[in-house]
JSON list of C-alpha atoms in Angstrom, two decimals:
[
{"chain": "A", "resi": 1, "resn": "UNK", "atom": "CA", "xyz": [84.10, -95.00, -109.42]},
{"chain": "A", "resi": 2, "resn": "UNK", "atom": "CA", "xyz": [83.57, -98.45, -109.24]},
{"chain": "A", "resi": 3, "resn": "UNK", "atom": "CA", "xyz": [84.59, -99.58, -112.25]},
{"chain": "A", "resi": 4, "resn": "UNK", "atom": "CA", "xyz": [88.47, -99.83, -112.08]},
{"chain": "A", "resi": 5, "resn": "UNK", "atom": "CA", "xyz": [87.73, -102.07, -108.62]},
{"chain": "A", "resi": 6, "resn": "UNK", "atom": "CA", "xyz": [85.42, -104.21, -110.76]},
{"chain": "A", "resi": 7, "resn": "UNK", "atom": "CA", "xyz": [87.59, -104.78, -113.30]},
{"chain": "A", "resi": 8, "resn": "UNK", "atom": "CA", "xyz": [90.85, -105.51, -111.56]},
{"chain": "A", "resi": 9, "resn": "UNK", "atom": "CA", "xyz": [88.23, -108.28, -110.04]},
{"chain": "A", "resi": 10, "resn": "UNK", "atom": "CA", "xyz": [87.68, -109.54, -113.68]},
{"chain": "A", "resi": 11, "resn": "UNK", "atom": "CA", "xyz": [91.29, -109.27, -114.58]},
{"chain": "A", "resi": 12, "resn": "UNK", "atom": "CA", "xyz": [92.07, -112.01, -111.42]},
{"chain": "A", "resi": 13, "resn": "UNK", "atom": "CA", "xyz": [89.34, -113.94, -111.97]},
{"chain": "A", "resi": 14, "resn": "UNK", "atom": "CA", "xyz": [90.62, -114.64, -115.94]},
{"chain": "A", "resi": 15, "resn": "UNK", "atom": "CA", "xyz": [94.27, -114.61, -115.45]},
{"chain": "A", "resi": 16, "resn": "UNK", "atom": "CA", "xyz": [94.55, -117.48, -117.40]},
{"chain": "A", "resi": 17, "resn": "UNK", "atom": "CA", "xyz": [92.76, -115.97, -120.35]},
{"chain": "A", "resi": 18, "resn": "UNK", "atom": "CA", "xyz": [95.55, -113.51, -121.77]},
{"chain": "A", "resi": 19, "resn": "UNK", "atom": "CA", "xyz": [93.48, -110.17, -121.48]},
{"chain": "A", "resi": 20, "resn": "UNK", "atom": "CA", "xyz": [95.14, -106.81, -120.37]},
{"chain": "A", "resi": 21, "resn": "UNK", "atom": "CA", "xyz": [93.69, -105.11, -117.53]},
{"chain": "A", "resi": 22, "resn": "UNK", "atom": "CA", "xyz": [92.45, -102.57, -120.35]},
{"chain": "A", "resi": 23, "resn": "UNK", "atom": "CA", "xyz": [90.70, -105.16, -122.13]},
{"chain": "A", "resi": 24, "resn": "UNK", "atom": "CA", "xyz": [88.98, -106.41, -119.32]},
{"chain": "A", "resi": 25, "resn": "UNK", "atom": "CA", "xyz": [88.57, -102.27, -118.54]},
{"chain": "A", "resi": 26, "resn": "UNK", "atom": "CA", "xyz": [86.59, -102.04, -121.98]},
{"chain": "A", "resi": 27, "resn": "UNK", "atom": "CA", "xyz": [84.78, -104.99, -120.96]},
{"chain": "A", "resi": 28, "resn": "UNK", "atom": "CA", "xyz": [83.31, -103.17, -118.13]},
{"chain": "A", "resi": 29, "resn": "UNK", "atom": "CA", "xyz": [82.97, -99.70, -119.69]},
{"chain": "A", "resi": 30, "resn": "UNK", "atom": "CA", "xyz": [81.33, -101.83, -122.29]},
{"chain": "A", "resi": 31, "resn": "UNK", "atom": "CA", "xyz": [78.36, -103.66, -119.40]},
{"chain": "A", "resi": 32, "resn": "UNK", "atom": "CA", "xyz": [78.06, -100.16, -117.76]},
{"chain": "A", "resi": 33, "resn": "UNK", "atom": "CA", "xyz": [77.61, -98.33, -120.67]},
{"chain": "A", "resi": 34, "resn": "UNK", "atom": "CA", "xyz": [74.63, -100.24, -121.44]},
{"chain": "A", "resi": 35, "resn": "UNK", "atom": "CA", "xyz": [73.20, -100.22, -118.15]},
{"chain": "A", "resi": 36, "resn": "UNK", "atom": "CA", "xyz": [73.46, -96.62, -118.31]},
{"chain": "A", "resi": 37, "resn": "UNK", "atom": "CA", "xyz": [71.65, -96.48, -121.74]},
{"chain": "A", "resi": 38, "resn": "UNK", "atom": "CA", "xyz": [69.03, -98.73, -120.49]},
{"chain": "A", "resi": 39, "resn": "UNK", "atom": "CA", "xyz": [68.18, -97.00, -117.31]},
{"chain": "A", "resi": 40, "resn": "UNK", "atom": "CA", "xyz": [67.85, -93.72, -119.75]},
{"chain": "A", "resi": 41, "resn": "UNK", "atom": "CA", "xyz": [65.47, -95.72, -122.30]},
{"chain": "A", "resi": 42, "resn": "UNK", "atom": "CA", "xyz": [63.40, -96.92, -119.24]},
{"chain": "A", "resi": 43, "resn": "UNK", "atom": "CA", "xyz": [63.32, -93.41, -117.39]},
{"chain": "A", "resi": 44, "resn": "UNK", "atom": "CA", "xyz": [61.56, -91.83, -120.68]},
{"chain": "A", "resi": 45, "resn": "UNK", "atom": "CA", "xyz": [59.51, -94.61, -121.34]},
{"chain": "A", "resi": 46, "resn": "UNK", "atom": "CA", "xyz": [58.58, -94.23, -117.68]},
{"chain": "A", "resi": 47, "resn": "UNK", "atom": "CA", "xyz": [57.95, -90.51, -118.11]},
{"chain": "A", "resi": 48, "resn": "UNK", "atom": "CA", "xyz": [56.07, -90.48, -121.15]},
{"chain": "A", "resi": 49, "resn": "UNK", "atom": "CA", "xyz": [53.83, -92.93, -119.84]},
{"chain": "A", "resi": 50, "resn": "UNK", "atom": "CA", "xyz": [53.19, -91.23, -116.17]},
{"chain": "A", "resi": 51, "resn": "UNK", "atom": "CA", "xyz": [54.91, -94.10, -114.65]},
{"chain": "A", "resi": 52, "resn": "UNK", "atom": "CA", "xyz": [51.69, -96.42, -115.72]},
{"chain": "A", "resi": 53, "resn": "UNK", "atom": "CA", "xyz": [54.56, -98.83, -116.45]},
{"chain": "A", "resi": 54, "resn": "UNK", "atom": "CA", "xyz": [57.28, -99.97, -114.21]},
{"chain": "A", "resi": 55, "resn": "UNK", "atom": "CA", "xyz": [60.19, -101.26, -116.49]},
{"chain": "A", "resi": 56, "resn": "UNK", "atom": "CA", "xyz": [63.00, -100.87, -113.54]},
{"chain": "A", "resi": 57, "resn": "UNK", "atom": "CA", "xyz": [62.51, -103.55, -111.52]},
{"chain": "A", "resi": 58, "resn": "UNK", "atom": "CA", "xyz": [62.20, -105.49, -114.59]},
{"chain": "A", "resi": 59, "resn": "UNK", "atom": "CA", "xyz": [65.44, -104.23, -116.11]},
{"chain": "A", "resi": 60, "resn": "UNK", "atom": "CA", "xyz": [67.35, -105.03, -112.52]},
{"chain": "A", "resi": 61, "resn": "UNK", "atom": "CA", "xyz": [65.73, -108.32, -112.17]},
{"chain": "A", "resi": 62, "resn": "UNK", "atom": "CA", "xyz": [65.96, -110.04, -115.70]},
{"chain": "A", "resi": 63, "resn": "UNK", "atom": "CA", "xyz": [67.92, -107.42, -118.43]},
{"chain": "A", "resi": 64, "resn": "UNK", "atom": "CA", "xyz": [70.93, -106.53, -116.81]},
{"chain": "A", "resi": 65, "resn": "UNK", "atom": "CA", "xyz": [72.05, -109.90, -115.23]},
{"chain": "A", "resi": 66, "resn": "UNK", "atom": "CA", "xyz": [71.26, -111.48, -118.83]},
{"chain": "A", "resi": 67, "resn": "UNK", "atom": "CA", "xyz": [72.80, -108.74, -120.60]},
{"chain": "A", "resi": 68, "resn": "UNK", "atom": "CA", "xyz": [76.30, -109.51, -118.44]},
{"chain": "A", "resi": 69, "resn": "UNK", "atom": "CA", "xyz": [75.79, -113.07, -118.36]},
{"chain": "A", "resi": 70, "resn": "UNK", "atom": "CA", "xyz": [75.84, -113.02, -122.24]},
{"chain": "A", "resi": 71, "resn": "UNK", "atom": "CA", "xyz": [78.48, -110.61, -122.35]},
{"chain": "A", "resi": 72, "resn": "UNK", "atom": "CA", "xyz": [80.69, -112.82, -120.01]},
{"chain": "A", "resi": 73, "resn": "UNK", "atom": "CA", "xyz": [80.07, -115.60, -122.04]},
{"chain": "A", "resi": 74, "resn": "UNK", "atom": "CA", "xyz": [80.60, -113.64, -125.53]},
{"chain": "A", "resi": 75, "resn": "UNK", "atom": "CA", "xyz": [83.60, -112.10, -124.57]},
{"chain": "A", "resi": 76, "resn": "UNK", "atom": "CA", "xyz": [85.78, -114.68, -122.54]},
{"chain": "A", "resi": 77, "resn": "UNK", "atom": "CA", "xyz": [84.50, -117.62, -124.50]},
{"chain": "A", "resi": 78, "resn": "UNK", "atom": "CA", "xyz": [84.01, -120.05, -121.46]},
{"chain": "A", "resi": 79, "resn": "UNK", "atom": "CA", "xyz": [81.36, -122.81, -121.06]},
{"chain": "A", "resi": 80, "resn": "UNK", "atom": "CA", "xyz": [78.32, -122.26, -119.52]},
{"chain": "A", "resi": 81, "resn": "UNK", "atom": "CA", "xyz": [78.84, -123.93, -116.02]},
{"chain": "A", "resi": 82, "resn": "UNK", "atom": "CA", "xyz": [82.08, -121.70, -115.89]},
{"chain": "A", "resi": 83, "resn": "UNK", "atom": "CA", "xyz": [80.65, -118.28, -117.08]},
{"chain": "A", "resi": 84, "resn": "UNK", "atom": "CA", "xyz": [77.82, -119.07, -114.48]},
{"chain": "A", "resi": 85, "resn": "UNK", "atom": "CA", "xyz": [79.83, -119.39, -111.49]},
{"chain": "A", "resi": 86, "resn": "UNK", "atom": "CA", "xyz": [82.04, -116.49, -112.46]},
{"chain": "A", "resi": 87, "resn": "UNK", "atom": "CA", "xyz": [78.53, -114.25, -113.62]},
{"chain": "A", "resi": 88, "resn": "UNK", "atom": "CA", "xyz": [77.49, -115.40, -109.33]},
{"chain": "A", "resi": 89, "resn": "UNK", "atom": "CA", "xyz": [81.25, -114.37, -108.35]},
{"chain": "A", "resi": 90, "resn": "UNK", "atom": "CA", "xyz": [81.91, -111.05, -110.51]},
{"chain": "A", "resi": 91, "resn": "UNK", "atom": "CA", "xyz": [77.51, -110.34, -109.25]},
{"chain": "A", "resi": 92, "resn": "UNK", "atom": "CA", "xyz": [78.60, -110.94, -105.22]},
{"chain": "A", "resi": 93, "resn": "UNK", "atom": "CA", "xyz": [81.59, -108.85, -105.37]},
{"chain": "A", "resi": 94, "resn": "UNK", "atom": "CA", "xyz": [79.61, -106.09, -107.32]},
{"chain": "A", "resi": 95, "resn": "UNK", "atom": "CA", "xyz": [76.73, -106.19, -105.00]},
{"chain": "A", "resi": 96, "resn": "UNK", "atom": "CA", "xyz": [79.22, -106.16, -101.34]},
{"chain": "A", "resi": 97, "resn": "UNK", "atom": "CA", "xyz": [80.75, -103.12, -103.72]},
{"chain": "A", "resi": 98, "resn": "UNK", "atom": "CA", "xyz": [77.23, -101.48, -103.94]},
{"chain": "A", "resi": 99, "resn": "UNK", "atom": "CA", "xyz": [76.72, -101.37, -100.64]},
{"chain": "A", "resi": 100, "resn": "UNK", "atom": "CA", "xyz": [79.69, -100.42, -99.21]},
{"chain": "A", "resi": 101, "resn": "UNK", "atom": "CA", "xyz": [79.68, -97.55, -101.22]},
{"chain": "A", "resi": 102, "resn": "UNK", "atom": "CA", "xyz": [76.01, -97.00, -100.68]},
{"chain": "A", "resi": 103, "resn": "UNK", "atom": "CA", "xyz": [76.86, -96.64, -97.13]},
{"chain": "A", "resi": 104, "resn": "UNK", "atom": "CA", "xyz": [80.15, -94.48, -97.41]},
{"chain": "A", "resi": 105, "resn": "UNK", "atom": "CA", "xyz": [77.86, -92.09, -99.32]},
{"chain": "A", "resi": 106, "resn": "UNK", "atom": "CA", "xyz": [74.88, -92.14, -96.67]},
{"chain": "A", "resi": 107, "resn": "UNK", "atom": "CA", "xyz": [77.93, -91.61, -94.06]},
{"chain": "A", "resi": 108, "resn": "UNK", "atom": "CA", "xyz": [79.59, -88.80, -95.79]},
{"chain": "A", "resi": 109, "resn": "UNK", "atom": "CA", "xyz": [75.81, -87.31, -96.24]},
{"chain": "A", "resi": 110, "resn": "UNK", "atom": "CA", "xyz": [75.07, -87.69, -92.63]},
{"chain": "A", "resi": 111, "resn": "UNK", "atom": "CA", "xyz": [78.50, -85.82, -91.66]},
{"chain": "A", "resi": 112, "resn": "UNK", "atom": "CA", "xyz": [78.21, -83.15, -93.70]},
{"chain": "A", "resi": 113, "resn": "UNK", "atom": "CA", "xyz": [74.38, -82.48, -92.77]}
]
């Protein structure tokens, strides 16, 4: 449910660039899509190997901010010092996201318990 929010984010932050909102939209789908896969890869290995090995804080901590760093840089074609400070921006905004709707869902659970 997040995703439209996040990319209307991206589509500000690289007005400049030319992209629709859709192509910023595929963008996303695009991240989320293989944070999704991941997660699934690292919940069998995790299974299969009686959770002897931890791969998801390893994934959250190293992976996944790569994996969108390279993507940012990939698909808008910036500089590094740019794509950084937008990769810290578009992370911040996705992270105050997270938790507010973290805690909307903890509210809603606590009202309807």
């Amino acid at each position: 449910l997040f995703t439209p929010v996040l990319t209307l984010f991206l589509w500000l932050l690289y007005v400049r660039r030319g992209f629709t909102y859709m192509e910023h939209l595929i963008f996303a789908f695009n991240v989320f899509t293989f944070v999704f896969l991941s997660m699934i890869i690292i919940t069998v290995v995790e299974l299969i190997s009686f959770d002897y090995v931890n791969l998801a804080s390893f994934f959250f901590l190293f992976i996944g901010p790569f994996y969108l760093y390279k993507a940012m840089r990939n698909f808008y074609n910036q500089k590094r010092f740019k794509t950084i400070l937008k990769f810290l921006l578009v992370s911040f905004i996705f992270v105050i996201g997270l938790i507010i709707g973290i805690s909307l869902l903890l509210l809603v659970g606590i009202a309807l318990y």
